[in-house]
């Protein structure tokens, strides 16, 4: 015997509402995954809880690429259906794009800072980890480059000080031992 039809109205009990949201969200995400696997469809699902917490699912292509594709399609559709409101539609679409990108960037920043990770799948966590490792490699490369340049500059300064010090000492020695220096130069010239 099946369940009866659920009357669609807001659940007044806060706890029951939260439990229903959690269960249905899980089922919704599962259905999105199933349709993507069974039908080889690109699926992007975004759900915000009543508290504003983000839950999302996207297929093998990233959420960003799917949203960008949707925005391009939506923009083209709007331009075909309402060319007289082109300016308003363009600004509305641009505003929507920027808001979506800002939300994605803020979410990524939170993830990179180790926050809001509990809602990520294993694949998404691996992606965040890989991005952090790539960034860390770039940072280390730049740091090593700067350190090598700094060390090289210090070597040049030390060599310059050593040479100037040696030359200064040598000049005093040359003055004291003028004949030895002249003889040394003659020997050098004869060898060359």
XYZ file of N, CA and C in Angstrom:
576
model
N 0.848 -1.165 0.000
C 0.000 0.000 0.000
C 0.901 1.237 0.000
N 0.664 2.153 -0.931
C 1.498 3.342 -1.080
C 1.069 4.454 -0.155
N 1.916 5.445 -0.086
C 1.603 6.607 0.738
C 0.583 7.484 0.045
N -0.134 8.238 0.839
C -1.091 9.181 0.278
C -0.373 10.407 -0.260
N -1.076 11.166 -1.040
C -0.498 12.376 -1.629
C -0.272 13.409 -0.522
N 0.923 14.025 -0.532
C 1.267 15.027 0.473
C 0.686 16.364 0.039
N 0.007 17.014 0.959
C -0.543 18.328 0.662
C 0.607 19.340 0.650
N 0.755 20.059 -0.452
C 1.858 20.999 -0.585
C 1.518 22.328 0.074
N 2.011 22.494 1.254
C 1.920 23.758 1.972
C 3.093 23.795 2.944
N 3.421 24.964 3.387
C 4.566 25.141 4.280
C 4.365 24.342 5.561
N 5.414 23.633 5.973
C 5.373 22.874 7.219
C 5.617 23.850 8.361
N 4.696 23.923 9.258
C 4.765 24.909 10.337
C 5.777 24.536 11.420
N 5.886 23.259 11.740
C 6.815 22.804 12.772
C 8.240 22.927 12.238
N 9.046 23.718 12.925
C 10.404 24.026 12.454
C 11.270 22.772 12.328
N 11.187 21.881 13.323
C 12.004 20.659 13.303
C 11.568 19.745 12.166
N 10.259 19.571 12.009
C 9.750 18.739 10.918
C 10.140 19.324 9.573
N 10.086 20.653 9.468
C 10.460 21.315 8.222
C 11.929 21.053 7.896
N 12.797 21.138 8.908
C 14.228 20.903 8.697
C 14.501 19.455 8.310
N 13.820 18.504 8.981
C 14.001 17.081 8.665
C 13.525 16.801 7.244
N 12.371 17.349 6.875
C 11.847 17.160 5.518
C 12.801 17.766 4.492
N 13.311 18.948 4.781
C 14.258 19.586 3.862
C 15.479 18.703 3.661
N 16.018 18.194 4.753
C 17.218 17.362 4.673
C 16.972 16.103 3.847
N 15.865 15.427 4.124
C 15.547 14.190 3.393
C 15.281 14.459 1.922
N 14.472 15.463 1.655
C 14.125 15.758 0.259
C 15.325 16.306 -0.508
N 16.182 17.072 0.167
C 17.387 17.575 -0.490
C 18.261 16.414 -0.936
N 18.419 15.434 -0.040
C 19.225 14.261 -0.374
C 18.622 13.521 -1.563
N 17.295 13.351 -1.543
C 16.622 12.685 -2.656
C 16.739 13.470 -3.948
N 16.641 14.780 -3.828
C 16.752 15.664 -4.986
C 18.148 15.564 -5.608
N 19.183 15.595 -4.758
C 20.555 15.459 -5.242
C 20.772 14.090 -5.883
N 20.174 13.061 -5.299
C 20.291 11.703 -5.841
C 19.635 11.627 -7.218
N 18.450 12.224 -7.370
C 17.760 12.228 -8.664
C 18.566 12.990 -9.713
N 19.186 14.087 -9.303
C 20.018 14.852 -10.235
C 21.185 14.006 -10.714
N 21.801 13.276 -9.793
C 22.908 12.388 -10.157
C 22.422 11.277 -11.094
N 21.269 10.703 -10.784
C 20.738 9.619 -11.601
C 20.467 10.070 -13.030
N 19.832 11.226 -13.198
C 19.528 11.690 -14.558
C 20.807 12.010 -15.322
N 21.817 12.478 -14.617
C 23.083 12.778 -15.301
C 23.766 11.500 -15.769
N 23.702 10.449 -14.961
C 24.344 9.182 -15.329
C 23.521 8.448 -16.384
N 22.224 8.310 -16.155
C 21.370 7.544 -17.057
C 21.244 8.178 -18.440
N 21.144 9.480 -18.484
C 20.871 10.173 -19.745
C 22.074 10.934 -20.278
N 23.216 10.831 -19.619
C 24.436 11.529 -20.017
C 24.161 13.027 -20.204
N 23.452 13.580 -19.231
C 23.078 14.997 -19.284
C 23.973 15.800 -18.343
N 24.227 17.044 -18.735
C 24.918 17.968 -17.831
C 23.881 18.534 -16.880
N 24.089 18.338 -15.596
C 23.119 18.771 -14.588
C 23.807 19.673 -13.585
N 23.144 20.774 -13.282
C 23.599 21.666 -12.220
C 22.397 21.925 -11.322
N 22.568 21.677 -10.049
C 21.484 21.854 -9.086
C 21.993 22.738 -7.957
N 21.246 23.797 -7.688
C 21.608 24.732 -6.616
C 20.418 24.843 -5.677
N 20.657 24.621 -4.397
C 19.596 24.726 -3.397
C 20.128 25.562 -2.232
N 19.334 26.545 -1.820
C 19.655 27.324 -0.632
C 18.659 26.964 0.453
N 19.149 26.654 1.626
C 18.256 26.358 2.754
C 17.612 27.650 3.231
N 16.665 27.524 4.133
C 16.004 28.720 4.677
C 16.992 29.588 5.460
N 18.085 28.992 5.923
C 19.119 29.752 6.642
C 20.170 30.318 5.702
N 20.012 30.046 4.393
C 20.931 30.589 3.405
C 22.123 29.697 3.102
N 22.127 28.471 3.605
C 23.243 27.558 3.345
C 23.110 26.994 1.934
N 24.220 26.944 1.221
C 24.235 26.499 -0.163
C 24.485 25.004 -0.250
N 23.673 24.338 -1.075
C 23.884 22.933 -1.419
C 23.878 22.883 -2.939
N 24.857 22.200 -3.507
C 24.932 22.167 -4.961
C 25.402 20.819 -5.456
N 25.042 20.540 -6.705
C 25.502 19.328 -7.373
C 25.749 19.697 -8.817
N 26.829 19.201 -9.372
C 27.061 19.356 -10.807
C 27.724 18.089 -11.320
N 27.488 17.815 -12.582
C 28.052 16.612 -13.190
C 29.547 16.797 -13.404
N 30.129 15.911 -14.180
C 31.575 15.917 -14.398
C 32.101 17.268 -14.873
N 31.312 17.996 -15.670
C 31.740 19.362 -15.993
C 31.427 20.228 -14.778
N 32.173 21.276 -14.608
C 32.058 22.055 -13.366
C 30.790 22.897 -13.354
N 30.408 23.296 -12.158
C 29.237 24.154 -11.968
C 29.419 25.450 -12.749
N 30.636 25.992 -12.730
C 30.906 27.246 -13.428
C 30.605 27.132 -14.919
N 31.080 26.047 -15.549
C 30.874 25.908 -16.994
C 29.398 25.713 -17.325
N 28.683 24.986 -16.483
C 27.251 24.776 -16.734
C 26.492 26.091 -16.572
N 26.813 26.847 -15.524
C 26.146 28.137 -15.312
C 26.461 29.115 -16.448
N 27.703 29.103 -16.895
C 28.089 29.977 -17.993
C 27.320 29.612 -19.257
N 27.200 28.315 -19.500
C 26.434 27.841 -20.661
C 24.968 28.266 -20.547
N 24.402 28.131 -19.354
C 23.020 28.545 -19.122
C 22.853 30.041 -19.370
N 23.799 30.829 -18.869
C 23.710 32.280 -19.042
C 23.787 32.671 -20.518
N 24.670 32.004 -21.275
C 24.771 32.288 -22.711
C 23.457 31.944 -23.404
N 22.899 30.786 -23.079
C 21.645 30.352 -23.685
C 20.520 31.302 -23.282
N 20.459 31.614 -22.005
C 19.419 32.503 -21.485
C 19.524 33.875 -22.139
N 20.749 34.361 -22.285
C 20.975 35.663 -22.903
C 20.514 35.647 -24.357
N 20.876 34.612 -25.097
C 20.474 34.499 -26.496
C 18.957 34.427 -26.608
N 18.332 33.681 -25.732
C 16.875 33.547 -25.716
C 16.220 34.897 -25.444
N 16.737 35.636 -24.488
C 16.179 36.952 -24.161
C 16.339 37.922 -25.332
N 17.481 37.857 -25.983
C 17.736 38.767 -27.093
C 16.798 38.472 -28.262
N 16.443 37.208 -28.476
C 15.539 36.848 -29.566
C 14.097 37.253 -29.256
N 13.696 37.112 -28.010
C 12.300 37.366 -27.656
C 12.001 38.824 -27.337
N 12.967 39.585 -26.881
C 12.689 40.971 -26.483
C 13.805 41.915 -26.909
N 13.963 42.166 -28.214
C 15.043 43.055 -28.650
C 14.837 44.509 -28.252
N 13.600 44.940 -28.004
C 13.367 46.341 -27.641
C 13.855 46.673 -26.238
N 13.955 45.683 -25.390
C 14.464 45.916 -24.034
C 15.904 45.433 -23.917
N 16.623 45.575 -25.015
C 17.993 45.047 -25.086
C 18.900 45.618 -24.002
N 18.870 46.899 -23.783
C 19.749 47.525 -22.796
C 19.450 47.010 -21.394
N 18.177 47.005 -21.024
C 17.790 46.539 -19.696
C 18.143 45.068 -19.522
N 17.881 44.269 -20.547
C 18.169 42.838 -20.471
C 19.669 42.596 -20.354
N 20.432 43.370 -21.096
C 21.887 43.222 -21.049
C 22.403 43.521 -19.656
N 21.936 44.608 -19.057
C 22.400 44.974 -17.723
C 21.915 43.988 -16.674
N 20.702 43.503 -16.842
C 20.173 42.511 -15.906
C 20.993 41.231 -15.983
N 21.276 40.789 -17.201
C 22.065 39.571 -17.380
C 23.476 39.761 -16.843
N 24.076 40.894 -17.153
C 25.436 41.158 -16.672
C 25.465 41.175 -15.144
N 24.448 41.789 -14.554
C 24.346 41.823 -13.097
C 24.207 40.414 -12.533
N 23.375 39.603 -13.165
C 23.192 38.211 -12.715
C 24.486 37.426 -12.836
N 25.187 37.615 -13.944
C 26.470 36.920 -14.140
C 27.459 37.299 -13.049
N 27.558 38.596 -12.790
C 28.514 39.056 -11.783
C 28.144 38.554 -10.390
N 26.855 38.541 -10.069
C 26.424 38.026 -8.774
C 26.759 36.547 -8.646
N 26.489 35.784 -9.717
C 26.780 34.345 -9.691
C 28.279 34.109 -9.536
N 29.081 34.870 -10.281
C 30.532 34.714 -10.182
C 31.025 35.101 -8.794
N 30.455 36.165 -8.229
C 30.842 36.597 -6.892
C 30.523 35.515 -5.869
N 29.349 34.900 -5.980
C 28.976 33.832 -5.053
C 29.929 32.646 -5.176
N 30.280 32.292 -6.412
C 31.212 31.180 -6.629
C 32.574 31.510 -6.044
N 33.048 32.737 -6.273
C 34.353 33.146 -5.742
C 34.353 33.168 -4.215
N 33.274 33.690 -3.621
C 33.196 33.712 -2.158
C 33.160 32.298 -1.597
N 32.431 31.413 -2.270
C 32.357 30.013 -1.838
C 33.739 29.365 -1.937
N 34.449 29.625 -3.040
C 35.790 29.070 -3.212
C 36.748 29.586 -2.152
N 36.654 30.869 -1.830
C 37.522 31.445 -0.795
C 37.257 30.758 0.543
N 35.978 30.527 0.858
C 35.654 29.827 2.105
C 36.235 28.419 2.086
N 36.115 27.734 0.952
C 36.654 26.378 0.842
C 38.172 26.374 0.979
N 38.846 27.336 0.334
C 40.302 27.408 0.417
C 40.754 27.710 1.835
N 39.896 28.394 2.603
C 40.199 28.681 3.996
C 39.810 27.543 4.930
N 39.298 26.441 4.378
C 38.936 25.283 5.191
C 37.552 25.386 5.813
N 36.694 26.256 5.283
C 35.347 26.425 5.828
C 34.307 25.853 4.877
N 33.150 25.494 5.417
C 32.018 24.966 4.647
C 32.405 23.757 3.792
N 33.259 22.902 4.313
C 33.715 21.728 3.564
C 32.784 20.530 3.717
N 31.931 20.543 4.744
C 31.110 19.371 5.025
C 30.115 19.070 3.907
N 29.760 20.042 3.095
C 28.791 19.816 2.033
C 29.437 19.350 0.726
N 30.764 19.281 0.679
C 31.462 18.899 -0.543
C 31.565 17.385 -0.675
N 31.502 16.935 -1.918
C 31.699 15.511 -2.190
C 33.199 15.219 -2.200
N 33.541 13.954 -2.294
C 34.950 13.558 -2.329
C 35.645 14.171 -3.540
N 34.979 14.147 -4.679
C 35.566 14.692 -5.907
C 35.803 16.201 -5.757
N 34.846 16.910 -5.166
C 35.003 18.347 -4.970
C 36.123 18.655 -3.984
N 36.240 17.848 -2.928
C 37.338 18.031 -1.970
C 38.688 17.792 -2.644
N 38.756 16.768 -3.496
C 40.002 16.495 -4.215
C 40.342 17.650 -5.151
N 39.322 18.241 -5.771
C 39.541 19.381 -6.657
C 40.079 20.581 -5.878
N 39.497 20.861 -4.717
C 39.981 21.962 -3.864
C 41.417 21.693 -3.441
N 41.695 20.449 -3.039
C 43.046 20.081 -2.615
C 44.043 20.281 -3.752
N 43.668 19.853 -4.968
C 44.560 19.993 -6.116
C 44.819 21.472 -6.424
N 43.780 22.304 -6.340
C 43.960 23.729 -6.597
C 44.882 24.359 -5.559
N 44.727 23.958 -4.298
C 45.605 24.486 -3.249
C 47.048 24.035 -3.460
N 47.236 22.767 -3.850
C 48.593 22.270 -4.092
C 49.238 22.997 -5.258
N 48.474 23.254 -6.324
C 48.995 23.993 -7.474
C 49.386 25.412 -7.066
N 48.520 26.048 -6.284
C 48.826 27.408 -5.819
C 50.066 27.413 -4.930
N 50.175 26.412 -4.062
C 51.334 26.314 -3.177
C 52.619 26.115 -3.975
N 52.573 25.318 -5.039
C 53.751 25.121 -5.891
C 54.161 26.430 -6.543
N 53.179 27.189 -7.028
C 53.483 28.485 -7.653
C 54.101 29.441 -6.643
N 53.542 29.447 -5.442
C 54.056 30.334 -4.390
C 55.485 29.955 -4.039
N 55.738 28.660 -3.878
C 57.095 28.214 -3.543
C 58.078 28.537 -4.671
N 57.656 28.360 -5.912
C 58.523 28.673 -7.045
C 58.898 30.153 -7.040
N 57.907 31.011 -6.843
C 58.162 32.457 -6.817
C 59.051 32.819 -5.626
N 58.790 32.207 -4.469
C 59.602 32.475 -3.280
C 61.048 32.054 -3.524
N 61.247 30.861 -4.096
C 62.608 30.381 -4.381
C 63.310 31.286 -5.383
N 62.573 31.747 -6.395
C 63.157 32.656 -7.376
C 63.622 33.937 -6.697
N 62.783 34.502 -5.838
C 63.155 35.727 -5.133
C 64.331 35.493 -4.194
N 64.356 34.329 -3.529
C 65.478 34.025 -2.643
C 66.773 33.892 -3.433
N 66.714 33.208 -4.588
C 67.925 33.055 -5.411
C 68.410 34.420 -5.911
N 67.486 35.272 -6.315
C 67.874 36.607 -6.772
C 68.501 37.397 -5.626
N 67.930 37.276 -4.435
C 68.460 37.978 -3.271
C 69.855 37.456 -2.919
N 70.029 36.140 -2.935
C 71.330 35.537 -2.637
C 72.359 35.963 -3.674
N 71.953 35.965 -4.942
C 72.858 36.381 -6.010
C 73.280 37.837 -5.810
N 72.331 38.677 -5.447
C 72.646 40.086 -5.195
C 73.597 40.225 -4.007
N 73.392 39.438 -2.961
C 74.284 39.476 -1.801
C 75.689 39.007 -2.184
N 75.768 37.951 -3.019
C 77.081 37.477 -3.481
C 77.807 38.575 -4.248
N 77.072 39.291 -5.079
C 77.692 40.370 -5.845
C 78.227 41.462 -4.907
N 77.421 41.804 -3.881
C 77.850 42.829 -2.934
C 79.079 42.383 -2.159
N 79.082 41.119 -1.712
C 80.225 40.595 -0.959
C 81.461 40.572 -1.855
N 81.299 40.113 -3.099
C 82.428 40.062 -4.029
C 82.966 41.469 -4.288
N 82.056 42.425 -4.467
C 82.483 43.797 -4.707
C 83.267 44.334 -3.508
N 82.744 44.100 -2.304
C 83.452 44.562 -1.103
C 84.802 43.873 -0.972
N 84.843 42.581 -1.271
C 86.098 41.838 -1.179
C 87.105 42.394 -2.182
N 86.650 42.626 -3.396
C 87.554 43.121 -4.440
C 88.045 44.522 -4.093
N 87.125 45.384 -3.680
C 87.559 46.747 -3.335
C 88.504 46.725 -2.154
N 88.220 45.855 -1.188
C 89.113 45.739 -0.033
C 90.469 45.197 -0.478
N 90.453 44.181 -1.326
C 91.693 43.567 -1.803
C 92.490 44.567 -2.630
N 91.800 45.309 -3.485
C 92.480 46.295 -4.321
C 93.092 47.379 -3.440
N 92.324 47.832 -2.437
C 92.850 48.872 -1.544
C 94.100 48.372 -0.820
N 94.035 47.115 -0.336
C 95.210 46.551 0.335
C 96.347 46.356 -0.656
N 95.988 45.959 -1.875
C 96.989 45.730 -2.911
C 97.694 47.005 -3.306
N 96.963 48.106 -3.368
C 97.579 49.383 -3.723
C 98.604 49.787 -2.674
N 98.261 49.595 -1.402
C 99.229 49.898 -0.344
C 100.457 49.011 -0.499
N 100.210 47.763 -0.830
C 101.311 46.815 -0.996
C 102.145 47.168 -2.218
N 101.460 47.625 -3.277
C 102.173 47.986 -4.497
C 103.084 49.180 -4.231
N 102.583 50.130 -3.505
C 103.401 51.293 -3.185
C 104.626 50.877 -2.377
N 104.433 49.955 -1.473
C 105.534 49.508 -0.625
C 106.494 48.617 -1.399
N 105.970 47.850 -2.291
C 106.802 46.900 -3.024
C 106.745 47.175 -4.523
N 107.009 48.372 -4.908
C 106.897 48.802 -6.301
C 107.742 47.983 -7.246
N 108.931 47.691 -6.876
C 109.811 46.956 -7.771
C 109.333 45.519 -7.959
N 108.814 44.911 -6.907
C 108.314 43.533 -7.008
C 107.151 43.490 -7.995
N 106.276 44.472 -7.939
C 105.111 44.518 -8.796
C 105.550 44.692 -10.250
N 106.502 45.535 -10.502
C 106.984 45.743 -11.857
C 107.607 44.462 -12.408
N 108.332 43.765 -11.556
C 108.938 42.514 -11.993
C 107.852 41.483 -12.296
N 106.840 41.452 -11.476
C 105.742 40.505 -11.651
C 105.037 40.773 -12.984
N 104.856 42.058 -13.329
C 104.212 42.400 -14.586
C 105.073 41.971 -15.779
N 106.356 42.117 -15.675
C 107.240 41.694 -16.754
C 107.171 40.195 -16.982
N 107.127 39.457 -15.891
C 107.039 38.000 -15.987
C 105.704 37.634 -16.650
N 104.620 38.276 -16.280
C 103.306 37.988 -16.829
C 103.281 38.276 -18.321
N 103.883 39.410 -18.716
C 103.893 39.803 -20.118
C 104.705 38.805 -20.944
N 105.752 38.284 -20.390
C 106.575 37.347 -21.138
C 105.859 36.004 -21.314
N 104.995 35.653 -20.353
C 104.262 34.391 -20.449
C 103.166 34.525 -21.509
N 102.550 35.647 -21.567
C 101.446 35.839 -22.509
C 102.016 36.099 -23.855
